[in-house]
Each structure stands twice: as C-alpha cells, then as structure tokens.
Amino acid sequence: MSLIDDWCADLPSVQNTTAFDLPEQSTIYANDGTTVLAELYMEKREPVTIDQVSPYVLKGTVATEDERFYDHGGVDLQGIVRAVVVNLSGGQEGASTITQQYVRNTILSSEMNEISIKRKVREMTLAEEMEQIYSKDQILMMYLNTINYGDNCYGIQAAAKHYYSVNASDLTIAQAATLIGIPNSPTMYNPVINPDNALDRRNVVLSRMLTNGVITQEEYDAAKAEDLNLNVQEETGTNGVYLYKYFTSYVRDQILETYDHEQVFQGGLQIVTTIDPEMQGYAEAAVQKQYDSGRLAASNQEFALTLVDPNTGFIKAMIGGKDYDADQYNIATSNSGTQTGSTFKAFTITDAIEKGINPQTTYMNCNGPVEVNGSKIYNYGKQNYGSLSIANMTAVSSNTGFIRLITDTSSGVTPESVKSVAERLGLDGDNLGTAPTITLGVYNANTTQMAGAYGTFAAGGVHRDPTGIMKVTDRSGNVLVDNTAGVEGKQVITDSVAYAVTQVLEGVIYNASYGTANAAALPSGQIAAGKTGTTDDWHDLWFVGYTPQLSCAVWTGSRDNSVQLETNTWCQEIWRDLISACLQGQPNEDFKSASAPNYNSAYKGSGKSEDEDEEEEKEKKEEEATEETTEGTTEETPGETPGGTTGGAAGETPGGTTGETPGGTTGGGTTAPDPGSSSTPGSGTAGGSSGTDTAG
C-alpha cells in the first residue's frame, strides 16, 4: 500500500476542468458563420453529444469494449480475472474498462505506451475517481469523442464522416460495427489500408452485439452479409483549406502570427472571417470571364484583386492568383507587392491638395521630356499635352506633369512627403523609396494595401487597415477577437482633402476627353472614382477604383514579371463587372461631400491656364503665318497641337493620335485602345521606365 501511495502521489486531479482537454480542430468560416472555409488540426476531431450518435455505436461499444461498463465503478475486477484466465490459456484479452481507456488516452497519455504495474495502478486510481464525478453516459461520450479511429480521425463523428461520409447519428449496424472495431488497433483494423482485417474485426463486433442483445439474429445475419461499403470522404483542400484558398490561407497565417501553433491546430478556435461568399463568387466569375475571353496576352498572365468595404475595413473578396494548388504565393497580400504604376499618383494629388494646391485651377506643363538626375522622362509615346490642370493631368496620366509637380521646390510636394501620405493611407514604407519617380509608381504595394488606401478616400479620410478576421472565440466560447462592428478607423486626411481627391479621380472614369478608365464606368450610373496604372514595358496593369460602398484594386501580370501586356481594359472590366454585381439592386449613393480645402498655396504651377495657352498658341500661329508670308511661303500646319502631336485639329482630342482615344497613351497612364479596337481606352499607366517613354 505504501508503494501504491508513492506511485499515485503526483497524479493530476480529475476535477481540473482542463485535465481532459483534447486536441480539437479550429474552424474557419465565411462571414455567415456557417460556410466552412478550413479546418485546422493535428488530429481531426469533431466532438458530438450523446443524442448525435447512433444507438448501435453506443451499445455496440459497450458490448465490445466493456460489457459490465454500467455495473462497475471504473475498474472491473471480474473482467481482470477473466482476462488473466484467457491469457494464461493462450488467448488474448484486455481488462481495461472504457473509463480506464479514456484516462490512458487523455490525462495519462504521456504514459500510455509504458508497460508496467505502476502505470496500471495509476490508471485504475484515476478511473475510480472519475466514476465518482462523472455519469456513465458522460464518460462514454468522452471516450467516443477521444479515441483514435485511424486515418488521423479522432472521435466517432470524424470517423463516420471520413469512412462513410455520414454523421455519427446515421451509421447503420454494419457501419457502426466497422468503426467500433478500429480503436483496438487503428492500423491493423483500418478499413482503408487493411480491409480484410477490418472485415474480420467487424464480424467479431457484430457477434458481441448479438450476444449482448444489442441486435437481433436477423440484423446480425444481414449486417454480416454486407461488404465494408466504404464511402471515404477525401480531403479536398490543402492542409485543411477547402474554399477560397488564397484568402483562407491568408487568414490562417494571420491567426498564426497572433496565436501559437498548438492553440491554432489543437485549441478548437472558431474563426469567423469577413469574406462574403456571394461577392467572392462575383469576383471569381468576373476574373474567369477574362480568362475565358481569348484576349489574354500570354498563357502565364494572371489576375489578382482585393475587394474591401471602406466603412468597416472588411475584405469581402480576394483572388491571389490563377491557381492556388499550382502556386500558393498570394499576389494579393504579398509582402513584396508589385510596382503600382500611376495608381500611385493619387497619393501625389493628396499631398498637393494638403499643401493648399487647387487641382482644378493649377496648370502644369505636360509636354516632354523632363530631365531628372540625368534621365529624360516622357509621357507614354512621347505625347505632348500642352498645359493641363492637375485634374486633367491626372485623367490623362501625364508623367511629365507629375514629375514637374514633385520636383518643383516651390510646390512643396516632395518624394518624402508623398511617401508619408502613402504610409498614412496604409502602404508599407519599407517598400517605398524617395526618388522623384515615386509619383510614377516605381515602388511596390499589393492589391489589399491599394484597396485599403483608396478606401480611405471613400470613407472621408478615415483609414481602416483591411482585415479578413471578424471574430475569434476559443473552445469555451470566450471572445478573443471582436471586429464585428468594423476595424477602428483613424482620420489620416481631412474629409475635405479626401473629397477633393475623389473629385479629381472621378475624372479618370468620366472625363470624355482625357479619362483613361472610361471602361470602368458602372452601367447603373453609380458614381465611382479611381485610377489606372501601368508599369515599365507593360509588365503590370492596374485599376484601383471605389464607390461610397466598396473599394477594389485589380492587378494583372505574371509572377515572373516576364509578360508584356500592352494596353488593355482587363482590369477595368473586372472591376466594373464585380462592383456592378455586388451593388445590383442597391440604390445609387453619392460620395459624401465636404467643404473645399483651404487652397492657400502660392504655387502657380509650371503651365498656363487653358485661356492663356490658347491665346499664346493663337499668337504663335499668327507669328508663324507672318514669317511664312514674309518668306514667300503659304504652308501652314493648323492641325498640330502645341508640342507637335498629331490629331490636334478642331473636333479631335488634344494630343490624341489617329484611331486612338483622347490623349493617346501616357507613360504613366495609357489611353491606347485594345488591340484591334479604335475606341476603347486602355487600362494603365507606366510606373516604371522604358528608357524612351518614362525614366526611373
């Protein structure tokens, strides 16, 4: 007795509420709280209650594993004597009760492979203590939710779903008997890898069910005549990820940054995400439409996008690439990002307005080239646009105008201040430099950051970091994270500045003469604002746009940066189709207006107003006509616009080229049509440099 006391001195208490906590899978849901996106587990386990289990399982388990279960007090002395006799006679039979087996698999799991009298004594002691605290039905369900059924399934519900694709409540006699037989040796009696052994073991179980009156002779005969008839539920996901794999794996990784691996994969967390299955479906359909169009530039061209509610910060839809199973790298959330092209110009506009510069009345010289640090920067196609207001300069996406704005010391707009604006709006400063070409988008961001940044304009200057997590609770129902009311926002620019930027970016879509994103206009008439972007050699095309309700960034390119896309409206069309579907049936909303910013800057711009420009052009032409008359010639060139571009005659758009949309293409933004088209505007602006059209 002294020895037994010594062996049991350090036994844990069965009254400890966490003593029998089992590894329990964590589940990730869509925003409806019911659509399962992923199950994260080391052991696949789904605890159920006694009313959710077939009576054949309940009674058959007792008949097979511990027929005196409801009579003993945790240790079956009669069973021990019987086991000793059987084993001495050359047979093999265990004497552990269901309660003992449960203790061995949980509170004494670290000792379960130890073969010793000491371990057996400790096990029996705890089993008797358990019987004094818990009812028999409670202990039976603890056991059924715990034991190993092979194929990484723990608990009867996980086993029923895996082997027969049914719930534990719906198991037939033969199915129940097959599963009851597995825990005796989860590998030997695994019906997938050892079907003959499993069948023999099943029939032993059926015999014990018959002997103990669980089933009738007729039921026994019918069940024994059946084959195993497995209907194995194959894992359709990757590492437990089933739906929306780019988004769901992103959320999983975010959770792992907050909680340790054991808590995530064994702690039974319930994670409700922000993803909207309906909107995600619209996003996938809009992207697939482009894949199926036959208009792609290359087979390795991909699309990525992030759709955000700017008023909550919730990510409603995400596409991280073409095929998660082929490449799990998520373009939509990558730390490195991709060059943003002229979508970055929105941050330069924001900086200028904050410094008191009126984008509607401040004119910039949008001819080229401009020399910066020994490099010459042009508009795309070396187009010259003359003098344009900052608003129109944005619509046509003139590189030279923006470079002049950011390098003119009298403007107050600097690479450093533009970078600061971008950081306030949610971009990663580690990916941003301070070269003057920052305004052309030569630095990197991902679609999630860009959707969040532009969403700041939609939300009146309040920035909310995009999140994919709405709520997290632990296995006990304690709330660990609660974003159900939305992410807490921070006023990073004034509502006046945000509205002024929005008015400028509306022109990118609706300005018929200059806008590079006419294809993004929503058929419903819902107002929108946004910006196109193209990088050097058309490696990346962007469109980032927003309405009062939603903000979405769309990118296309290739993972290895090898594809040359030319100009196209793919991103605009995806954005238009997605937003139209999401807002279908909803009333149109206007952007919330705000008072005008305090335009107190003394900066006059580098160009002249349109009236001044026209007057100067008129005087120049009169002088040229006089000179030609004096020289005895009569040739004039009234069809040329200032700077010598074609298509400047009356009735055509300034700087346009024959067969192209207004403004041709810019180095930071293209208005060139789709291949074969003569009217559809293109999608982007060059954020890098080609050495001829842009610099940097």
XYZ file of C-alpha atoms in Angstrom:
696
model
C 0.000 0.000 0.000
C 2.911 2.317 0.751
C 4.282 1.636 -2.727
C 0.904 2.366 -4.337
C 0.639 5.632 -2.380
C 4.070 6.583 -3.649
C 3.132 5.754 -7.252
C -0.034 7.846 -7.078
C 1.348 10.838 -5.163
C 1.704 13.070 -8.224
C -1.497 12.108 -10.050
C -3.340 15.056 -11.621
C -6.786 15.877 -10.308
C -9.707 14.671 -12.393
C -11.653 17.658 -11.062
C -9.422 20.034 -13.013
C -11.695 21.351 -15.785
C -8.819 21.381 -18.269
C -7.427 17.999 -17.326
C -9.271 16.278 -20.141
C -9.000 18.955 -22.782
C -8.299 17.206 -26.047
C -6.698 18.464 -29.211
C -9.624 19.982 -31.053
C -9.619 21.317 -34.589
C -10.055 25.017 -35.258
C -12.566 26.014 -37.903
C -12.535 28.998 -40.245
C -15.889 30.256 -41.507
C -17.118 32.803 -44.042
C -18.922 35.884 -42.736
C -22.186 33.948 -42.485
C -20.715 31.863 -39.668
C -21.761 28.593 -41.322
C -19.818 28.215 -44.580
C -16.691 26.251 -43.628
C -13.553 27.525 -45.346
C -10.991 25.445 -43.487
C -10.428 23.039 -40.623
C -7.045 23.282 -38.955
C -5.997 20.282 -36.943
C -3.266 17.965 -35.834
C -5.956 15.407 -35.035
C -9.204 15.560 -36.955
C -11.865 15.673 -34.270
C -15.462 16.889 -34.076
C -16.939 16.426 -30.586
C -20.615 15.445 -30.506
C -23.231 14.861 -27.812
C -24.880 11.548 -26.973
C -28.032 12.377 -28.937
C -25.884 12.836 -32.052
C -24.563 9.265 -32.020
C -26.265 6.141 -33.324
C -27.560 3.815 -30.572
C -25.724 0.996 -32.358
C -22.441 2.804 -31.651
C -23.309 3.466 -28.017
C -24.478 -0.028 -27.187
C -22.065 -1.792 -29.514
C -19.058 -0.032 -27.995
C -20.081 -1.118 -24.512
C -20.769 -4.681 -25.684
C -17.362 -4.894 -27.339
C -15.052 -2.926 -25.059
C -16.615 -3.148 -21.592
C -19.797 -5.182 -21.282
C -20.031 -4.505 -17.499
C -19.490 -0.762 -18.034
C -22.748 0.232 -16.334
C -22.104 -2.090 -13.356
C -18.542 -1.413 -12.190
C -17.043 1.642 -10.516
C -14.299 2.309 -13.022
C -12.304 -0.885 -12.514
C -13.824 -4.269 -13.393
C -12.321 -6.881 -11.052
C -14.388 -9.624 -12.659
C -13.046 -8.592 -16.044
C -9.478 -8.694 -14.727
C -9.904 -12.258 -13.506
C -11.438 -13.277 -16.827
C -8.585 -11.652 -18.791
C -5.971 -13.436 -16.665
C -7.614 -16.795 -17.319
C -7.888 -16.164 -21.064
C -4.293 -15.015 -21.365
C -2.971 -17.960 -19.305
C -4.896 -20.257 -21.614
C -3.050 -18.897 -24.627
C -5.651 -16.369 -25.701
C -5.501 -12.588 -25.689
C -7.899 -10.277 -23.888
C -7.548 -6.927 -22.206
C -9.127 -5.920 -18.922
C -9.172 -2.141 -19.228
C -12.588 -0.591 -18.812
C -13.838 2.223 -21.017
C -13.078 4.614 -18.171
C -9.516 3.337 -17.900
C -9.014 3.599 -21.657
C -10.232 7.183 -21.579
C -7.845 8.086 -18.742
C -4.995 6.422 -20.638
C -5.743 8.424 -23.810
C -6.064 11.780 -22.074
C -4.739 12.645 -18.668
C -2.109 9.862 -18.722
C -1.370 9.985 -22.447
C 2.333 10.591 -21.794
C 2.464 7.187 -20.069
C 0.180 5.207 -22.355
C 2.965 3.235 -24.050
C 4.603 2.312 -20.764
C 4.025 -1.349 -19.815
C 4.245 -1.556 -16.039
C 2.223 -2.294 -12.939
C 2.821 1.289 -11.798
C 1.120 2.742 -14.883
C -1.800 0.320 -14.485
C -2.259 1.279 -10.829
C -2.214 4.990 -11.645
C -4.726 4.418 -14.436
C -7.094 2.440 -12.192
C -6.895 5.027 -9.424
C -7.886 7.874 -11.754
C -10.641 5.766 -13.329
C -12.263 5.203 -9.927
C -12.023 8.934 -9.146
C -13.667 9.781 -12.481
C -16.577 7.448 -11.795
C -17.300 9.404 -8.625
C -17.551 12.695 -10.533
C -18.995 11.930 -13.966
C -22.014 9.906 -15.027
C -21.633 6.777 -17.133
C -23.092 8.468 -20.214
C -20.714 11.395 -19.803
C -17.723 9.062 -19.594
C -18.919 7.061 -22.593
C -19.192 10.211 -24.726
C -15.807 11.462 -23.508
C -14.393 8.143 -24.715
C -16.197 8.200 -28.074
C -15.021 11.756 -28.734
C -11.427 10.868 -27.900
C -10.275 7.537 -29.256
C -8.263 7.009 -32.412
C -10.200 5.579 -35.349
C -7.268 5.583 -37.766
C -6.533 7.796 -40.788
C -5.927 10.705 -38.387
C -9.567 10.595 -37.259
C -10.206 11.054 -33.556
C -13.714 10.634 -32.241
C -16.731 8.883 -33.716
C -18.058 11.872 -35.694
C -14.795 12.437 -37.570
C -14.599 8.707 -38.286
C -18.191 8.487 -39.546
C -17.651 11.410 -41.897
C -14.316 10.139 -43.138
C -15.102 6.471 -43.773
C -18.794 6.690 -44.679
C -19.489 10.385 -45.405
C -22.349 10.419 -42.870
C -22.892 11.807 -39.403
C -22.396 9.519 -36.415
C -26.153 9.567 -35.817
C -26.827 7.965 -39.208
C -24.496 4.964 -39.042
C -26.033 1.600 -39.896
C -25.411 -1.565 -37.855
C -22.649 -2.761 -40.193
C -21.042 0.673 -40.399
C -21.160 1.129 -36.631
C -19.599 -2.281 -36.086
C -16.769 -1.500 -38.518
C -15.893 1.712 -36.675
C -16.248 0.157 -33.216
C -13.642 -2.417 -34.200
C -10.955 0.052 -35.291
C -9.678 1.511 -31.951
C -8.454 -1.916 -30.776
C -5.666 -1.444 -33.351
C -6.139 1.660 -35.531
C -3.638 0.475 -38.138
C -4.366 -3.254 -38.243
C -8.125 -2.715 -38.440
C -8.070 0.363 -40.658
C -10.650 -0.493 -43.362
C -8.854 1.601 -45.987
C -5.434 0.024 -45.759
C -6.372 -3.379 -44.251
C -9.912 -4.153 -45.424
C -9.731 -7.917 -44.779
C -8.617 -7.414 -41.187
C -11.263 -4.741 -40.732
C -13.964 -7.065 -42.041
C -12.948 -9.850 -39.675
C -12.864 -7.449 -36.739
C -16.263 -6.043 -37.716
C -17.765 -9.501 -37.584
C -16.327 -10.047 -34.103
C -18.017 -6.835 -33.012
C -21.307 -7.932 -34.594
C -21.057 -11.221 -32.675
C -20.637 -9.390 -29.362
C -23.526 -7.064 -30.236
C -25.677 -10.138 -30.830
C -24.516 -11.876 -27.639
C -25.285 -8.798 -25.554
C -28.708 -8.292 -27.072
C -27.862 -5.089 -28.962
C -29.094 -6.554 -32.259
C -31.306 -9.473 -33.290
C -30.243 -12.594 -35.131
C -31.830 -11.270 -38.329
C -29.978 -7.975 -38.007
C -26.750 -9.832 -37.305
C -27.129 -12.038 -40.384
C -27.952 -9.092 -42.649
C -25.091 -6.938 -41.377
C -22.562 -9.780 -41.571
C -23.533 -10.391 -45.212
C -22.619 -6.824 -46.161
C -19.289 -5.748 -47.591
C -17.454 -2.861 -45.949
C -19.059 -0.490 -48.481
C -16.791 2.417 -47.600
C -17.538 5.886 -48.901
C -14.315 7.629 -47.927
C -14.520 11.394 -47.794
C -11.346 12.575 -49.439
C -9.700 15.751 -48.279
C -10.471 18.315 -50.964
C -8.351 21.077 -49.539
C -4.690 21.790 -48.935
C -3.649 21.493 -45.288
C -7.300 21.669 -44.269
C -8.106 24.621 -46.536
C -11.232 23.926 -48.582
C -12.654 27.156 -50.041
C -11.262 30.477 -51.319
C -7.797 29.098 -50.748
C -5.767 32.280 -51.236
C -7.944 34.195 -48.786
C -8.339 31.374 -46.293
C -4.629 30.609 -46.132
C -4.014 34.340 -45.646
C -6.357 34.324 -42.633
C -4.723 31.161 -41.287
C -1.311 32.833 -41.477
C -2.677 35.954 -39.784
C -4.043 33.837 -36.926
C -0.694 32.064 -36.575
C 1.001 35.431 -36.119
C -1.164 36.010 -33.019
C -1.544 32.542 -31.504
C 0.911 29.685 -31.211
C 0.764 26.632 -33.426
C -0.702 24.390 -30.716
C -3.564 26.776 -29.991
C -4.421 27.174 -33.672
C -4.248 23.497 -34.626
C -5.430 21.931 -31.360
C -7.244 24.671 -29.479
C -10.692 24.496 -31.057
C -10.758 28.122 -32.194
C -13.823 29.316 -34.094
C -12.744 31.941 -36.616
C -15.389 33.917 -38.484
C -13.903 35.806 -41.416
C -15.101 38.828 -43.356
C -15.306 37.090 -46.729
C -18.715 37.314 -48.397
C -19.392 34.099 -50.373
C -21.705 35.920 -52.767
C -19.223 38.699 -53.513
C -16.377 36.192 -53.738
C -18.423 34.348 -56.323
C -18.894 37.546 -58.317
C -15.144 38.188 -58.167
C -14.298 34.713 -59.383
C -16.847 34.993 -62.205
C -15.514 38.392 -63.312
C -11.945 37.091 -63.424
C -12.881 33.828 -65.103
C -14.691 35.805 -67.798
C -11.362 37.361 -68.747
C -9.524 34.024 -68.649
C -12.167 32.619 -70.995
C -12.231 35.641 -73.311
C -9.363 34.576 -75.538
C -7.928 38.098 -75.203
C -5.072 37.436 -72.798
C -1.569 38.410 -73.786
C 0.115 35.225 -72.580
C -0.666 31.866 -71.008
C 1.082 32.838 -67.776
C -0.929 36.034 -67.340
C -2.794 36.120 -64.023
C -5.218 38.364 -62.165
C -5.308 39.342 -58.508
C -7.754 41.557 -56.656
C -8.955 42.622 -53.242
C -12.445 43.964 -52.526
C -12.817 45.972 -49.320
C -15.682 47.676 -47.525
C -14.108 51.072 -46.771
C -16.572 51.717 -43.954
C -15.556 48.627 -41.960
C -12.202 47.543 -43.369
C -13.659 44.100 -44.117
C -12.138 42.170 -47.006
C -15.213 40.964 -48.891
C -13.476 39.130 -51.740
C -9.920 38.186 -52.657
C -8.189 36.476 -55.539
C -4.473 35.893 -55.124
C -3.699 34.357 -58.498
C -4.870 31.828 -61.042
C -4.373 28.505 -59.264
C -3.577 28.087 -55.569
C -2.811 24.399 -55.974
C -0.187 25.228 -58.605
C 1.384 28.153 -56.728
C 0.396 29.191 -53.216
C 2.149 32.573 -53.395
C -0.613 35.125 -52.794
C -0.154 38.131 -55.067
C -2.980 39.999 -53.328
C -1.221 40.007 -49.960
C 2.464 39.522 -50.779
C 4.880 41.484 -48.643
C 6.935 42.496 -51.664
C 3.978 43.591 -53.799
C 4.339 44.752 -57.390
C 5.002 48.143 -58.961
C 1.830 50.193 -58.800
C 2.270 52.422 -61.844
C 0.200 55.571 -61.975
C -2.246 54.365 -59.341
C 0.360 55.901 -57.033
C -0.359 59.356 -58.453
C -3.403 59.557 -56.184
C -1.025 59.993 -53.261
C 0.794 62.834 -55.031
C -2.560 64.552 -55.624
C -3.418 64.100 -51.945
C -0.127 65.671 -50.910
C -0.603 68.597 -53.269
C -4.109 69.318 -52.010
C -2.931 69.104 -48.382
C -0.365 71.751 -49.275
C -3.100 74.070 -50.499
C -2.736 73.468 -54.252
C -6.032 73.550 -56.130
C -6.018 70.714 -58.705
C -8.769 72.346 -60.736
C -7.063 75.713 -61.233
C -3.345 74.865 -61.053
C -1.899 74.178 -64.506
C 1.118 72.089 -65.303
C 3.293 71.853 -68.385
C 2.565 68.339 -69.641
C 4.968 68.357 -72.567
C 8.128 66.313 -72.522
C 10.755 65.435 -71.858
C 11.645 66.307 -68.262
C 15.162 65.628 -67.079
C 15.665 64.230 -63.584
C 19.064 63.183 -62.292
C 20.374 62.841 -65.806
C 17.438 60.797 -67.097
C 14.815 62.027 -69.502
C 11.203 61.283 -68.688
C 8.483 61.386 -71.304
C 4.793 60.815 -71.468
C 3.970 57.483 -72.986
C 4.592 57.532 -76.718
C 6.351 60.867 -76.208
C 2.952 62.538 -76.338
C 2.736 66.228 -75.542
C -0.394 67.590 -73.913
C 0.448 71.232 -73.511
C -0.791 72.848 -70.300
C -3.337 70.899 -68.286
C -4.899 71.404 -64.897
C -3.726 68.896 -62.314
C -7.172 67.310 -62.519
C -6.939 66.790 -66.292
C -3.289 65.886 -65.973
C -4.418 63.079 -63.669
C -7.168 61.959 -66.014
C -4.741 61.615 -68.918
C -1.974 60.485 -66.536
C 0.814 62.739 -67.756
C 4.176 61.626 -66.417
C 5.914 64.871 -67.183
C 3.332 66.971 -65.380
C 3.600 64.883 -62.220
C 7.388 64.878 -62.319
C 7.387 68.670 -62.629
C 4.989 68.906 -59.678
C 7.107 66.718 -57.385
C 10.471 68.235 -58.386
C 9.431 71.903 -58.367
C 10.661 73.105 -54.978
C 8.092 75.904 -54.930
C 5.215 73.387 -54.915
C 6.188 71.896 -51.576
C 5.359 68.431 -52.929
C 8.388 66.194 -52.448
C 9.140 62.481 -52.756
C 9.414 62.333 -48.979
C 6.035 63.971 -48.399
C 4.337 61.754 -50.998
C 5.825 58.691 -49.328
C 4.476 59.924 -45.996
C 0.980 60.228 -47.466
C 1.155 56.686 -48.858
C 2.212 55.349 -45.471
C -0.659 57.148 -43.741
C -3.015 55.501 -46.203
C -1.722 52.033 -45.382
C 1.204 51.250 -47.694
C 4.340 49.631 -46.328
C 7.033 52.282 -46.086
C 9.740 49.623 -46.249
C 8.767 49.061 -49.886
C 8.861 52.766 -50.763
C 11.849 54.898 -51.679
C 12.145 58.628 -52.180
C 13.229 59.000 -55.783
C 11.211 61.602 -57.727
C 9.792 58.753 -59.811
C 7.852 57.631 -56.728
C 4.981 59.593 -58.218
C 5.051 57.317 -61.280
C 4.595 54.211 -59.137
C 8.041 52.665 -59.403
C 7.709 51.271 -55.862
C 5.635 48.324 -54.732
C 2.360 47.544 -52.993
C -0.207 44.745 -53.150
C -3.891 44.870 -54.049
C -5.012 44.642 -50.418
C -2.982 47.703 -49.461
C -4.131 49.647 -52.525
C -7.802 48.796 -51.973
C -7.466 49.948 -48.367
C -5.652 53.142 -49.347
C -8.244 54.176 -51.923
C -10.970 53.157 -49.483
C -9.679 55.962 -47.275
C -10.885 58.474 -49.864
C -14.281 56.774 -49.984
C -14.568 56.925 -46.181
C -13.939 60.652 -45.936
C -10.271 60.367 -44.999
C -10.734 57.656 -42.341
C -8.328 54.787 -42.896
C -9.053 51.258 -41.751
C -6.463 48.557 -42.224
C -8.101 45.826 -44.316
C -8.842 42.731 -42.264
C -10.063 39.254 -43.066
C -10.994 38.410 -39.464
C -14.346 39.346 -37.967
C -14.444 37.299 -34.767
C -12.410 34.652 -32.948
C -13.641 32.560 -29.995
C -11.934 29.757 -28.097
C -13.323 26.297 -27.377
C -15.099 27.621 -24.282
C -16.811 30.412 -26.178
C -14.591 33.187 -24.845
C -14.263 36.003 -27.387
C -10.617 36.603 -28.295
C -11.115 39.000 -31.224
C -14.228 41.022 -31.992
C -14.257 43.155 -35.135
C -17.967 42.723 -35.788
C -18.514 46.485 -35.691
C -15.639 47.021 -38.133
C -11.992 47.892 -37.746
C -11.345 51.014 -35.723
C -10.607 53.822 -38.142
C -8.163 56.698 -37.962
C -8.634 60.088 -39.611
C -5.433 60.279 -41.652
C -6.510 63.046 -44.054
C -9.338 65.530 -43.688
C -12.711 64.861 -45.231
C -12.182 67.980 -47.363
C -8.961 66.615 -48.840
C -10.493 63.157 -49.358
C -13.465 64.613 -51.234
C -11.238 66.842 -53.356
C -9.121 63.813 -54.336
C -12.282 61.898 -55.176
C -13.458 64.700 -57.465
C -10.159 64.501 -59.332
C -10.274 60.707 -59.601
C -13.838 60.783 -60.885
C -12.416 62.447 -63.967
C -10.287 59.381 -64.725
C -13.516 57.483 -65.372
C -15.902 60.154 -66.627
C -13.769 62.769 -68.398
C -14.586 62.013 -72.021
C -11.635 63.997 -73.361
C -8.872 62.793 -71.077
C -10.016 59.895 -68.882
C -8.047 56.643 -69.143
C -10.677 54.479 -67.417
C -13.898 55.091 -69.323
C -14.399 51.309 -69.456
C -14.824 51.235 -65.669
C -17.988 53.359 -65.678
C -20.787 51.450 -63.954
C -23.862 50.791 -66.117
C -26.157 51.559 -63.174
C -24.980 55.150 -63.061
C -23.469 54.633 -59.601
C -20.731 57.233 -59.163
C -17.183 55.926 -58.902
C -13.635 57.200 -58.828
C -10.309 55.530 -59.498
C -7.005 55.406 -61.296
C -5.335 53.240 -63.895
C -1.744 52.066 -63.678
C 0.797 50.501 -65.997
C 4.418 49.702 -65.244
C 7.513 49.632 -67.407
C 7.107 47.582 -70.579
C 3.522 46.777 -69.535
C 4.640 44.143 -67.039
C 1.789 45.148 -64.712
C -1.614 46.676 -65.372
C -3.802 48.047 -62.578
C -7.118 49.619 -61.907
C -7.976 50.778 -58.399
C -11.443 52.205 -58.024
C -14.051 52.878 -55.392
C -17.649 53.847 -54.764
C -19.086 55.030 -51.441
C -19.786 51.368 -50.630
C -16.780 49.405 -51.895
C -13.123 49.784 -52.841
C -11.383 47.333 -55.135
C -7.875 47.010 -56.560
C -7.345 44.783 -59.607
C -3.952 43.749 -60.981
C -2.816 41.661 -63.918
C 0.615 40.499 -64.971
C 2.785 37.429 -64.493
C 4.507 36.064 -61.418
C 7.919 36.131 -63.053
C 7.397 39.639 -64.478
C 8.090 38.308 -67.965
C 4.860 39.000 -69.811
C 4.424 42.207 -71.829
C 0.739 43.001 -71.766
C 0.477 46.072 -73.977
C -2.564 48.134 -73.042
C -5.964 46.669 -72.369
C -9.067 47.152 -70.253
C -8.992 43.781 -68.485
C -8.675 45.268 -65.004
C -11.321 47.902 -65.619
C -13.757 45.308 -66.932
C -13.204 43.018 -63.950
C -13.707 45.951 -61.599
C -16.863 47.071 -63.423
C -18.393 43.582 -63.549
C -17.584 42.855 -59.908
C -18.833 46.149 -58.468
C -21.948 46.064 -60.655
C -22.838 42.595 -59.386
C -22.146 43.475 -55.747
C -24.303 46.611 -55.862
C -27.084 45.194 -58.002
C -30.464 46.136 -56.574
C -29.000 48.703 -54.180
C -29.829 52.400 -54.564
C -27.073 54.556 -56.012
C -25.138 56.584 -53.458
C -23.168 59.788 -53.804
C -19.832 60.379 -52.179
C -20.311 62.342 -49.013
C -19.469 65.918 -49.898
C -17.244 68.133 -47.813
C -16.199 71.742 -47.829
C -13.354 72.705 -50.108
C -9.852 72.504 -48.628
C -8.028 75.715 -47.809
C -6.327 76.354 -51.153
C -3.792 78.830 -49.846
C -0.701 77.811 -51.774
C 1.183 80.461 -53.705
C 2.248 77.813 -56.184
C 1.182 78.757 -59.700
C 2.142 75.558 -61.465
C 4.504 75.112 -64.387
C 1.928 75.679 -67.113
C -0.635 78.225 -68.104
C -4.405 78.211 -67.939
C -6.291 76.986 -70.970
C -7.273 80.527 -71.898
C -3.673 81.702 -71.652
C -2.489 78.632 -73.512
C -4.968 79.164 -76.324
C -4.098 82.849 -76.587
C -0.389 82.056 -76.726
C -0.999 79.414 -79.375
C -3.049 81.882 -81.408
C -0.297 84.491 -81.216
C 2.309 81.876 -82.109
C 0.372 80.818 -85.183
C -0.115 84.407 -86.267
C 3.634 84.988 -85.935
C 4.369 81.832 -87.922
C 1.913 82.891 -90.630
C 3.557 86.304 -90.852
C 7.013 84.755 -91.098
C 5.888 82.377 -93.820
C 4.289 85.213 -95.778
C 7.474 87.202 -95.445
C 9.493 84.248 -96.710
C 7.124 83.864 -99.628
C 5.545 80.598 -98.492
C 1.893 79.797 -97.852
C 2.212 76.483 -95.934
C 0.533 76.306 -92.519
C 0.020 73.488 -90.022
C -3.220 74.350 -88.230
C -3.828 70.694 -87.397
C -0.942 70.432 -84.955
C -1.385 70.949 -81.260
C 1.222 72.651 -79.093
C 4.210 70.386 -78.852
C 3.744 68.952 -82.323
C 1.460 65.957 -81.742
C -0.970 64.884 -84.400
C -4.681 64.886 -84.048
C -4.888 68.347 -82.564
C -7.244 69.772 -85.173
C -10.660 71.011 -84.169
C -13.032 68.257 -83.246
C -10.311 65.904 -82.006
C -8.988 65.444 -78.513
C -5.814 67.258 -77.527
C -2.750 65.177 -78.158
C -4.711 62.219 -79.493
C -3.346 60.062 -82.231
C -5.325 58.811 -85.196
C -7.529 55.872 -84.240
C -6.809 56.257 -80.511
C -8.818 57.525 -77.617
C -8.273 61.047 -76.274
C -4.756 61.686 -75.204
C -3.216 58.602 -76.764
C -1.137 56.859 -74.126
C 0.870 58.328 -71.348
C 3.977 56.925 -69.763
C 2.110 56.805 -66.572
C -1.244 56.043 -67.993
C -2.382 54.688 -71.290
C -5.435 55.516 -73.255
C -4.494 53.357 -76.173
C -7.267 51.032 -77.293
C -7.407 47.297 -77.051
C -5.667 45.550 -79.924
C -7.961 45.806 -82.875
C -10.067 48.476 -81.236
C -10.189 52.125 -82.161
C -12.198 53.490 -79.299
C -11.841 51.602 -76.049
C -9.498 53.278 -73.587
C -6.698 51.271 -72.106
C -6.080 50.431 -68.542
C -2.909 51.792 -67.229
C -0.008 53.991 -66.614
C 3.643 53.193 -66.744
C 5.063 53.114 -63.264
C 8.489 52.026 -64.284
C 10.633 53.290 -67.094
C 11.185 52.026 -70.585
C 14.139 54.250 -71.285
C 12.213 56.028 -74.003
C 8.766 56.732 -72.680
C 9.498 57.046 -68.961
C 12.532 57.287 -66.779
C 13.224 55.627 -63.460
